[in-house]
PDB file of C-alpha atoms in Angstrom:
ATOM      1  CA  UNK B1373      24.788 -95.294 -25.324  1.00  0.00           C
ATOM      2  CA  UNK B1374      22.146 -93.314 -27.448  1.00  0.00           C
ATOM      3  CA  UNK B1375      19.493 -94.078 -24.644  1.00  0.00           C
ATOM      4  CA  UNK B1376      21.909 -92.684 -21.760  1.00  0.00           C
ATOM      5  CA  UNK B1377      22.686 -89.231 -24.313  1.00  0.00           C
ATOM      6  CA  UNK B1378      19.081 -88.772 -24.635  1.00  0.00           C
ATOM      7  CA  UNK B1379      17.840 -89.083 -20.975  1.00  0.00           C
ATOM      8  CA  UNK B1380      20.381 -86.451 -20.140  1.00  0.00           C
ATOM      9  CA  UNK B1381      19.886 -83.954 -22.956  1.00  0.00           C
ATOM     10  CA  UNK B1382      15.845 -83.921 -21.726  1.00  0.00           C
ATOM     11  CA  UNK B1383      16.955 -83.685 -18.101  1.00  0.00           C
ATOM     12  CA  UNK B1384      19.009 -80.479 -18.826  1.00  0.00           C
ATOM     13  CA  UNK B1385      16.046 -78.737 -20.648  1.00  0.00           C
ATOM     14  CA  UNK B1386      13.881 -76.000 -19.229  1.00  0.00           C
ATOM     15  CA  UNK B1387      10.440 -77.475 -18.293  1.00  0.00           C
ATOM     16  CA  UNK B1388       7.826 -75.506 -21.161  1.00  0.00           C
ATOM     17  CA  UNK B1389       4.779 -73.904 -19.604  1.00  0.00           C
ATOM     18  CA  UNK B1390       1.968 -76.221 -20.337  1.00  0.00           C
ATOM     19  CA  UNK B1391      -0.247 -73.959 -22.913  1.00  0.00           C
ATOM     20  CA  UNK B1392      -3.736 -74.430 -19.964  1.00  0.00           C
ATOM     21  CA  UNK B1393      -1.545 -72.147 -17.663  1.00  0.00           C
ATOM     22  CA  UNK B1394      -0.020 -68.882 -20.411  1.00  0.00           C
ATOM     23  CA  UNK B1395      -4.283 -66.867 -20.349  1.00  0.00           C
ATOM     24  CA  UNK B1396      -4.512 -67.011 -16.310  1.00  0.00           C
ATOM     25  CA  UNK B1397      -0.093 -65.577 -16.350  1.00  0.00           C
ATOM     26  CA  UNK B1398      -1.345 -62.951 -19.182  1.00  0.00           C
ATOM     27  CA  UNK B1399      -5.188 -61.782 -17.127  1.00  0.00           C
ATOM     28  CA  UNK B1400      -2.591 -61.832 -13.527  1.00  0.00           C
ATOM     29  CA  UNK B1401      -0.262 -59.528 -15.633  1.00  0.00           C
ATOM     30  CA  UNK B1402      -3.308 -57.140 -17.245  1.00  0.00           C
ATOM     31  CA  UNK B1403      -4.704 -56.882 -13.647  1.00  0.00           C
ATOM     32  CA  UNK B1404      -1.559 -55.597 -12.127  1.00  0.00           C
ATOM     33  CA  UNK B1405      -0.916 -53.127 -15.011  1.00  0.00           C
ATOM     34  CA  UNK B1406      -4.467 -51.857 -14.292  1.00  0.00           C
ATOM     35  CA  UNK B1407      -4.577 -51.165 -10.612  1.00  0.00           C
ATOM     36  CA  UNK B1408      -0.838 -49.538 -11.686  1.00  0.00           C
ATOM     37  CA  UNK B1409      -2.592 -47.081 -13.376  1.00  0.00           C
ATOM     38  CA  UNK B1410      -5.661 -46.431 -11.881  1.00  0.00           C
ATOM     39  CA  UNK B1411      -3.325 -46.117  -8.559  1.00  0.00           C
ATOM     40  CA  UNK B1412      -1.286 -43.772 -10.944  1.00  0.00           C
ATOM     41  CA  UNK B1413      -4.573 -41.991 -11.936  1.00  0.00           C
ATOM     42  CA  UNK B1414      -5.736 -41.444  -8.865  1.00  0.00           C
ATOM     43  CA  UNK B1415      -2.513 -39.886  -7.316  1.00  0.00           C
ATOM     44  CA  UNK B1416      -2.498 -37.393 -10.186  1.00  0.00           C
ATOM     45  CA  UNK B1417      -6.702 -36.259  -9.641  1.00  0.00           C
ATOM     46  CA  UNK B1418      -5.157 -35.667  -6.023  1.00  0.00           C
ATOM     47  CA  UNK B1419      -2.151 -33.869  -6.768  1.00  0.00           C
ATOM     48  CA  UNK B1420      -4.913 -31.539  -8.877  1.00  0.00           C
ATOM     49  CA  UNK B1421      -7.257 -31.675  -6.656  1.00  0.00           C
ATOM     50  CA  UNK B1422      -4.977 -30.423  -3.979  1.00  0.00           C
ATOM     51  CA  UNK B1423      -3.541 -27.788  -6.865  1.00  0.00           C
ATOM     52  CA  UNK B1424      -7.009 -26.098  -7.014  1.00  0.00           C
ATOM     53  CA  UNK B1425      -7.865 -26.728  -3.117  1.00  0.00           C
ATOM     54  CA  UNK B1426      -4.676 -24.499  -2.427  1.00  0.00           C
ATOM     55  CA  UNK B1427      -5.514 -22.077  -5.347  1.00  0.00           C
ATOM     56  CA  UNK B1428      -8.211 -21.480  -3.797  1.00  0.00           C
ATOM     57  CA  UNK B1429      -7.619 -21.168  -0.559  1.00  0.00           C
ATOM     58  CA  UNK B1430      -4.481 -19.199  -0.274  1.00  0.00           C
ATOM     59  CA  UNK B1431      -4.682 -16.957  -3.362  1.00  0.00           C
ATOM     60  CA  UNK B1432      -8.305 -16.728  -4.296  1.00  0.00           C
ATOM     61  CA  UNK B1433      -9.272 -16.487  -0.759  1.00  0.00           C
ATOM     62  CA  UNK B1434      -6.686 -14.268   0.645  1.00  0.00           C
ATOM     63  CA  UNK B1435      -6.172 -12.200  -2.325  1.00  0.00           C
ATOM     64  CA  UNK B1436      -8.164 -12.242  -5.408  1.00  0.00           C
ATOM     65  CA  UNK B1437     -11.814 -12.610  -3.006  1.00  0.00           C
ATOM     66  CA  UNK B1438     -10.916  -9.665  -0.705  1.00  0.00           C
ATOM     67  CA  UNK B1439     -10.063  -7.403  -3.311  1.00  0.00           C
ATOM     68  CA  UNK B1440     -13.422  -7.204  -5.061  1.00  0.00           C
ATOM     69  CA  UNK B1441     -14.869  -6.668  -1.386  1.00  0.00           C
ATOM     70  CA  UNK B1442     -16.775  -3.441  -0.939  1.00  0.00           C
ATOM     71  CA  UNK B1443     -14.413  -0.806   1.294  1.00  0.00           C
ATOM     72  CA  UNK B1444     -15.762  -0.494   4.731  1.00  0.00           C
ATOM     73  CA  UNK B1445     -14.615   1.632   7.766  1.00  0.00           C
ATOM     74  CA  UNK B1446     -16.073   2.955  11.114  1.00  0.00           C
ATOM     75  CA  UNK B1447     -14.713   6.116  12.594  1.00  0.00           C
ATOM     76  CA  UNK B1448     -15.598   7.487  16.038  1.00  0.00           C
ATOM     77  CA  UNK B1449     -14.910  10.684  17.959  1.00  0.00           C
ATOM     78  CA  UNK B1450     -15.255  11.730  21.668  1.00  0.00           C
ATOM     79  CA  UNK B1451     -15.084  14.775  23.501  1.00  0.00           C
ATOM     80  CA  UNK B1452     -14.572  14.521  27.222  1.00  0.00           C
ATOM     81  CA  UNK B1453     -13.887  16.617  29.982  1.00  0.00           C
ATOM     82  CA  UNK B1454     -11.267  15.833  32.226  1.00  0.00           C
ATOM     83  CA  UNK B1455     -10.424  18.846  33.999  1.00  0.00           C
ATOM     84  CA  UNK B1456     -11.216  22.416  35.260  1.00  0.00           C
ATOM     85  CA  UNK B1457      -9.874  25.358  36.711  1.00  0.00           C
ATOM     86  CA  UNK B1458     -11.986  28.681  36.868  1.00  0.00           C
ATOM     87  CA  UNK B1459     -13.291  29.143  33.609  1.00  0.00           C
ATOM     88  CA  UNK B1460     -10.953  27.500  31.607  1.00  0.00           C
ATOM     89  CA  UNK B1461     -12.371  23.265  30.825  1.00  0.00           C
ATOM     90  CA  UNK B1462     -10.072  20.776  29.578  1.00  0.00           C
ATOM     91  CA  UNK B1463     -11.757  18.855  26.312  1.00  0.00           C
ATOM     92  CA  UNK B1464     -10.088  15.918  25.379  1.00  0.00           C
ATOM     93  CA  UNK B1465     -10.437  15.191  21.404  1.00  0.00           C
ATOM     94  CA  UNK B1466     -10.131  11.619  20.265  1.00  0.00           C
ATOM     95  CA  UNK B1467     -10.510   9.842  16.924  1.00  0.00           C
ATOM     96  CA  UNK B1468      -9.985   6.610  15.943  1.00  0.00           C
ATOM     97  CA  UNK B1469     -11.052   4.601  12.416  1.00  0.00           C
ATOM     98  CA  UNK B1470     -11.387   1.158  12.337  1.00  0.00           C
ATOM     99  CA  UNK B1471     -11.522  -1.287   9.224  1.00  0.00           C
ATOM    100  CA  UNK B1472     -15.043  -3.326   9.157  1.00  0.00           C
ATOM    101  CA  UNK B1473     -14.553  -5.027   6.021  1.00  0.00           C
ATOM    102  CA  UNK B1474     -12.491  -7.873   4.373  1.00  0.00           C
ATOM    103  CA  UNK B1475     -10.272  -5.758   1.848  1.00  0.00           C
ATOM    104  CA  UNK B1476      -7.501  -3.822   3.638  1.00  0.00           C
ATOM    105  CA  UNK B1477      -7.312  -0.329   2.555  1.00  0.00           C
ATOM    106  CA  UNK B1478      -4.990   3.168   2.545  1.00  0.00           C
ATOM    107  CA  UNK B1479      -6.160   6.052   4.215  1.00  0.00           C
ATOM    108  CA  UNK B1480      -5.009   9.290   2.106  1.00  0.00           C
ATOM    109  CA  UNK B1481      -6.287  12.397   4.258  1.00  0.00           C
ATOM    110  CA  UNK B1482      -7.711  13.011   7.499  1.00  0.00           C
ATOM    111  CA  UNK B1483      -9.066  16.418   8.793  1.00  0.00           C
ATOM    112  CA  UNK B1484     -10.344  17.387  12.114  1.00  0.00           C
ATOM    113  CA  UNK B1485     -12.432  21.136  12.892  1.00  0.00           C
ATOM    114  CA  UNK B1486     -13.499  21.629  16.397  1.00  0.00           C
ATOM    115  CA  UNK B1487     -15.274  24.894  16.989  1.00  0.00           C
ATOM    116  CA  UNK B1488     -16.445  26.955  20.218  1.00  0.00           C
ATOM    117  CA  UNK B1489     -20.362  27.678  20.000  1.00  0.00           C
ATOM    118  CA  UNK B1490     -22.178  30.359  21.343  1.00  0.00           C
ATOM    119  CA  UNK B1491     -25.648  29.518  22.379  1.00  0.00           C
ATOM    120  CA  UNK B1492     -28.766  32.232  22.786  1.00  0.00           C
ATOM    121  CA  UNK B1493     -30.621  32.202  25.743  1.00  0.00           C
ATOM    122  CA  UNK B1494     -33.478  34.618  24.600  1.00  0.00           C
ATOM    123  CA  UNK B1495     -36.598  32.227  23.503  1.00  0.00           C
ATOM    124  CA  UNK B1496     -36.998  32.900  19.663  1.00  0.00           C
ATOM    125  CA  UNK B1497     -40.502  33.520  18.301  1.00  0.00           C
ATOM    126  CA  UNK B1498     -42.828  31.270  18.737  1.00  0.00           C
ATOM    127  CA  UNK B1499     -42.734  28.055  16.702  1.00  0.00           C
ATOM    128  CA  UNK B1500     -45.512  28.326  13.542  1.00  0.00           C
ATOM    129  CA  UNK B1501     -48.363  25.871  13.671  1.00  0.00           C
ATOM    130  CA  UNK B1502     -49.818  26.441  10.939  1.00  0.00           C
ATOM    131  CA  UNK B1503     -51.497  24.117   8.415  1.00  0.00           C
ATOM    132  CA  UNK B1504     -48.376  24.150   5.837  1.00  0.00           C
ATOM    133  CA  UNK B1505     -46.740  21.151   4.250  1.00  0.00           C
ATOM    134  CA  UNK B1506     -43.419  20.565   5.671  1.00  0.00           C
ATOM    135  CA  UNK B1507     -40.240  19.444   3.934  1.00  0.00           C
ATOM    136  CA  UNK B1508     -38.732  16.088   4.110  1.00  0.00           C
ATOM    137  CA  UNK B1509     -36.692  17.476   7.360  1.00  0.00           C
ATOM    138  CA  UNK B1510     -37.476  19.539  10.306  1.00  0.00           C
ATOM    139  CA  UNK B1511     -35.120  21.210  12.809  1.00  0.00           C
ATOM    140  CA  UNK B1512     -36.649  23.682  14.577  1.00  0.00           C
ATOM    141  CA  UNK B1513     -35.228  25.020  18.349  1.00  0.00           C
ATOM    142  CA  UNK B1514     -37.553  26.843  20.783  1.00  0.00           C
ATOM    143  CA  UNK B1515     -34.546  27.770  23.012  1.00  0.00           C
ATOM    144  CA  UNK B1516     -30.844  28.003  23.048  1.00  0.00           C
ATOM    145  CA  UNK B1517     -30.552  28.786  19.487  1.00  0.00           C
ATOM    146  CA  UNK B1518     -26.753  28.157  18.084  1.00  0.00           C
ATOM    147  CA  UNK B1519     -25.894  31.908  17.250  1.00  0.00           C
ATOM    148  CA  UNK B1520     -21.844  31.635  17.021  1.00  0.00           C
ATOM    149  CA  UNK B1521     -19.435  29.193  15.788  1.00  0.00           C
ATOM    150  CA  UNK B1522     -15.641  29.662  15.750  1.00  0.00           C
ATOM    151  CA  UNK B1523     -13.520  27.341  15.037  1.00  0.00           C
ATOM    152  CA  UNK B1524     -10.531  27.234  17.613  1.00  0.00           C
ATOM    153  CA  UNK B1525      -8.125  23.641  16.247  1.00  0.00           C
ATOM    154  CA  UNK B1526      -7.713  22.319  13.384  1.00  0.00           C
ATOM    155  CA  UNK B1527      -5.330  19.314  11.671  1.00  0.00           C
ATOM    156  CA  UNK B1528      -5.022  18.320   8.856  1.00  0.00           C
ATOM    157  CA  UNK B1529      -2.424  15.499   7.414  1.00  0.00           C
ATOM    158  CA  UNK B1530      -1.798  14.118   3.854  1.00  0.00           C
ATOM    159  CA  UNK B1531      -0.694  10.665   4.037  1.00  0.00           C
ATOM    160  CA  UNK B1532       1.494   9.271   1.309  1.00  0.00           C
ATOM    161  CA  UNK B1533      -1.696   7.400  -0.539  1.00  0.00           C
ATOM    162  CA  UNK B1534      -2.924  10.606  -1.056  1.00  0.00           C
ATOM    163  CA  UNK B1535       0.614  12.195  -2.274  1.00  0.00           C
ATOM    164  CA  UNK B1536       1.822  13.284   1.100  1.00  0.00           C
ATOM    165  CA  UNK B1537       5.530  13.014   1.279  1.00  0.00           C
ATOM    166  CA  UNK B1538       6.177  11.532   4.922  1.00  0.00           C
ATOM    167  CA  UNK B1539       3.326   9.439   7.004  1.00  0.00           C
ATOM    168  CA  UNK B1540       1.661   6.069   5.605  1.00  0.00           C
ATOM    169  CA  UNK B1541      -1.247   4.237   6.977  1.00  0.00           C
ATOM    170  CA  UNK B1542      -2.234   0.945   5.798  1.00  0.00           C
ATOM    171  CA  UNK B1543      -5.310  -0.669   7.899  1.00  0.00           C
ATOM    172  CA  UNK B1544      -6.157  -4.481   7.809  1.00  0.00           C
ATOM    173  CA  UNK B1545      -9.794  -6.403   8.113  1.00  0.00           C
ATOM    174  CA  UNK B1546     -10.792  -5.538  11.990  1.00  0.00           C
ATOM    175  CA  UNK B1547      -7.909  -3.138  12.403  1.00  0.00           C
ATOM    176  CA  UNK B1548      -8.139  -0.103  14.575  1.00  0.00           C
ATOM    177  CA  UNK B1549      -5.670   3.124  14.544  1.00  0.00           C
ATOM    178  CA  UNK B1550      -5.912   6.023  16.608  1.00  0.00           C
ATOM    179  CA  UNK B1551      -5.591   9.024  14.537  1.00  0.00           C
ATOM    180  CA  UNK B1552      -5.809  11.817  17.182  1.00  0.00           C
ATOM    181  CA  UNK B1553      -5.722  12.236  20.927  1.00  0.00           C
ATOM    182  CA  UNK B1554      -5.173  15.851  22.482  1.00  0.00           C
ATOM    183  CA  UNK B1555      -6.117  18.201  25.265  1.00  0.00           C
ATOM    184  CA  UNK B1556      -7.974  21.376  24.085  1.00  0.00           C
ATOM    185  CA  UNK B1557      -8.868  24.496  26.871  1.00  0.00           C
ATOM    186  CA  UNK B1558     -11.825  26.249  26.342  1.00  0.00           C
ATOM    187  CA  UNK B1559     -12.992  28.909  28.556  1.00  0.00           C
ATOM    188  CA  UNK B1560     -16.866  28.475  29.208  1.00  0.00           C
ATOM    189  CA  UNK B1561     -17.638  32.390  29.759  1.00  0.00           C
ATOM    190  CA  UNK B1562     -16.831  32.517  25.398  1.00  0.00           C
ATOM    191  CA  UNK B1563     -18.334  28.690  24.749  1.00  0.00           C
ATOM    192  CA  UNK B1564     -20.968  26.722  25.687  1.00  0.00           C
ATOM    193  CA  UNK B1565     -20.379  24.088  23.614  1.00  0.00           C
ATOM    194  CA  UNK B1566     -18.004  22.535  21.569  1.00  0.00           C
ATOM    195  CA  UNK B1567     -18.275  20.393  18.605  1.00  0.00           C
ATOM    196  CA  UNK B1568     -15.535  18.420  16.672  1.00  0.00           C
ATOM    197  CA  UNK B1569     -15.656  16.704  13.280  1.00  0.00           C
ATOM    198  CA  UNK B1570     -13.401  14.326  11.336  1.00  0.00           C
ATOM    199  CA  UNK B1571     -13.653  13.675   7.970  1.00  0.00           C
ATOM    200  CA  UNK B1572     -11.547  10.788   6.410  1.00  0.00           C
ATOM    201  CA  UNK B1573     -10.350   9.651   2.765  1.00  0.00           C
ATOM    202  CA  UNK B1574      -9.631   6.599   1.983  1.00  0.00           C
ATOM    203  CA  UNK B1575      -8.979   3.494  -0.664  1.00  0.00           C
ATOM    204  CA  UNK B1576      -7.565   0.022  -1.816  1.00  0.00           C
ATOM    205  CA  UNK B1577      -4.042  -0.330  -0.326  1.00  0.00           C
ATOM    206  CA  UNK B1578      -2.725  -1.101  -3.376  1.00  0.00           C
ATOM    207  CA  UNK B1579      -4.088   2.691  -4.650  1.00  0.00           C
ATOM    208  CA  UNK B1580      -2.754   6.033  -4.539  1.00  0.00           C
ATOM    209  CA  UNK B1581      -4.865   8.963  -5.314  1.00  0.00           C
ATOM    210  CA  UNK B1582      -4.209  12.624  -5.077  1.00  0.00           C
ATOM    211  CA  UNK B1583      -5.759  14.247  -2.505  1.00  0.00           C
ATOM    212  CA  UNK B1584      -5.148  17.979  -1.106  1.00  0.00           C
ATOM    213  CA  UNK B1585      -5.602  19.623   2.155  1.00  0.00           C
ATOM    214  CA  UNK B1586      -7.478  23.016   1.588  1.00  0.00           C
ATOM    215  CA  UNK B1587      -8.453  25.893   3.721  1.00  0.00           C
ATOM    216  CA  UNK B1588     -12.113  27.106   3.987  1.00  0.00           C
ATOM    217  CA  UNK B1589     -13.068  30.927   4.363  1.00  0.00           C
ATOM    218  CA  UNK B1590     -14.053  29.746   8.415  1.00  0.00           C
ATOM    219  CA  UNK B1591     -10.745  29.178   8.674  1.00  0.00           C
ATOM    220  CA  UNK B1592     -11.652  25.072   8.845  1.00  0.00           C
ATOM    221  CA  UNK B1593      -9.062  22.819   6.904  1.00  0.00           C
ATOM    222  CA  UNK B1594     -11.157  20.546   4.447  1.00  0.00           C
ATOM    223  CA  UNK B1595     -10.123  17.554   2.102  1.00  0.00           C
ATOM    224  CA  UNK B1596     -10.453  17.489  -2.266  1.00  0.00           C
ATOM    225  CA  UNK B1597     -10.041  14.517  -4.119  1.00  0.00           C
ATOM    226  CA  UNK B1598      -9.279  14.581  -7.685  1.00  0.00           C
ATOM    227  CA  UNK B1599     -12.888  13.714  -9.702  1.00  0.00           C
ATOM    228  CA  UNK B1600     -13.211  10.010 -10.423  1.00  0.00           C
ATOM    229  CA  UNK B1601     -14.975   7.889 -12.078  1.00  0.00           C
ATOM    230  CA  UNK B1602     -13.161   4.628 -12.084  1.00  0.00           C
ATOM    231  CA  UNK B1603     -14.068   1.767  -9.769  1.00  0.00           C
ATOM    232  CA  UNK B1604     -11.691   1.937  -7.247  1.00  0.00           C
ATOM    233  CA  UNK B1605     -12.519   5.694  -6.227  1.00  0.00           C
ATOM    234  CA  UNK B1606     -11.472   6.751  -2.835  1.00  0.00           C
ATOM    235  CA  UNK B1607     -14.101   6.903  -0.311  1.00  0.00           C
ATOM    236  CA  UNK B1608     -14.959   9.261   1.854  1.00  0.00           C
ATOM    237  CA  UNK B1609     -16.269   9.236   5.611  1.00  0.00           C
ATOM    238  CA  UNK B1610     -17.326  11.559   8.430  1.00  0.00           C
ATOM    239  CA  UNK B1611     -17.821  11.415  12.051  1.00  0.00           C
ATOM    240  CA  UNK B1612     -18.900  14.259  14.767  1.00  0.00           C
ATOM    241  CA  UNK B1613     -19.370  14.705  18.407  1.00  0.00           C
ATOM    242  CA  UNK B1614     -20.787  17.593  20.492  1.00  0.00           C
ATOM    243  CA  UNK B1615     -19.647  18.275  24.285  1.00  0.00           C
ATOM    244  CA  UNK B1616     -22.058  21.190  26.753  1.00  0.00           C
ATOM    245  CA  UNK B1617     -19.505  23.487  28.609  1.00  0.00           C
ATOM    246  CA  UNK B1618     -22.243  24.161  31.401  1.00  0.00           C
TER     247      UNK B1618
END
């Protein structure tokens, strides 16, 4: 009877883990808790990594980068004639800007003169050749001297940058915007020439600085920025063209 009792009490106990086997169960254990967290470590440098990557990319790039970029803008004019009849010439005006930098910007005043000229056909004296040291520039015109200039259109417009009240124009990187287009008729017996000019200001497109539209004693309309001295000072550009009535 006691030998039967104590066959089945050792049956029924658990088996113990022989004591060669518990340091290889412990390393298996240490080396899955490891690659755990280096797998855990790893995930989190890339979750950063991908943090800064996009940081850097979509606001640094796109916002912060472009806004310490130097303003830069072309502007052209043309004067063209498409049409005739007697002595009256149809001059086309156009003037566009364009945006050749990375930072977008505001444009706060735009002013266009174009004026009739007069030319004289008398020769003027004879040009001086004389041993004398000359300036830095020389302009001198044997014939068809410039002897009038009237001005005969002018615009002017204030955009809402500049603390106009109505029109807004915002220009991206590689954006273009035609700022005027119209048909002027100048009769060739009073001209024979005419010239144009556009003057622009502009800045950042997050700026607005006062700007005002002004008459000149010509009769011209002109642009005057308030004095500055900070960095972002608006900027201010100029383009010309000149058109023969004959």
């Amino acid at each position: 009877m006691d030998v039967s009792r104590q066959q089945e009490s050792s049956v029924g106990a658990a088996v113990p883990t022989p004591a060669s086997k518990r340091p290889l169960l412990v390393r298996l254990a240490s080396l899955k808790w490891a690659a755990e967290t280096v797998s855990a470590g790893v995930q989190v440098v890339a979750i950063i990594a991908a943090g800064v990557w996009a940081f850097y990319s979509f606001i640094y790039e796109d916002r912060i980068k472009p806004a310490n970029e130097p303003l830069a803008m072309v502007a052209t004019t043309e004067l063209e004639k498409v049409g005739r009849r007697g002595d009256m010439v149809a001059v086309q005006v156009r003037g566009s800007i364009r945006n050749v930098g990375k930072a977008p910007l505001r444009l706060l005043l735009s002013t266009v003169n174009v004026y009739g000229v007069q030319v004289d056909t008398k020769p003027s004296k004879l040009l001086s050749t004389s041993n004398e040291i000359l300036p830095d520039t020389v302009n001198r015109i044997r014939y068809l001297r410039k002897t009038q200039e009237e001005v005969i259109f002018t615009f002017g417009r204030r955009y809402k940058g500049g603390g106009g009240s109505q029109y807004d124009t915002y220009l991206n990187p590689e954006e273009e915007v035609r700022i005027l287009s119209t048909v002027l008729y100048v009769n060739r017996r009073q001209f024979d020439q005419v010239n144009s000019k556009f003057v622009y200001f502009f800045g950042r497109a997050e700026i607005t600085w006062p700007v005002e539209l002004v008459y000149a004693s010509d009769g011209s309309v002109g642009g005057k920025a308030r004095r500055c001295s900070e960095a972002n000072c608006p900027v201010d550009t100029d383009t010309s063209a000149i058109l023969s009535l004959w």
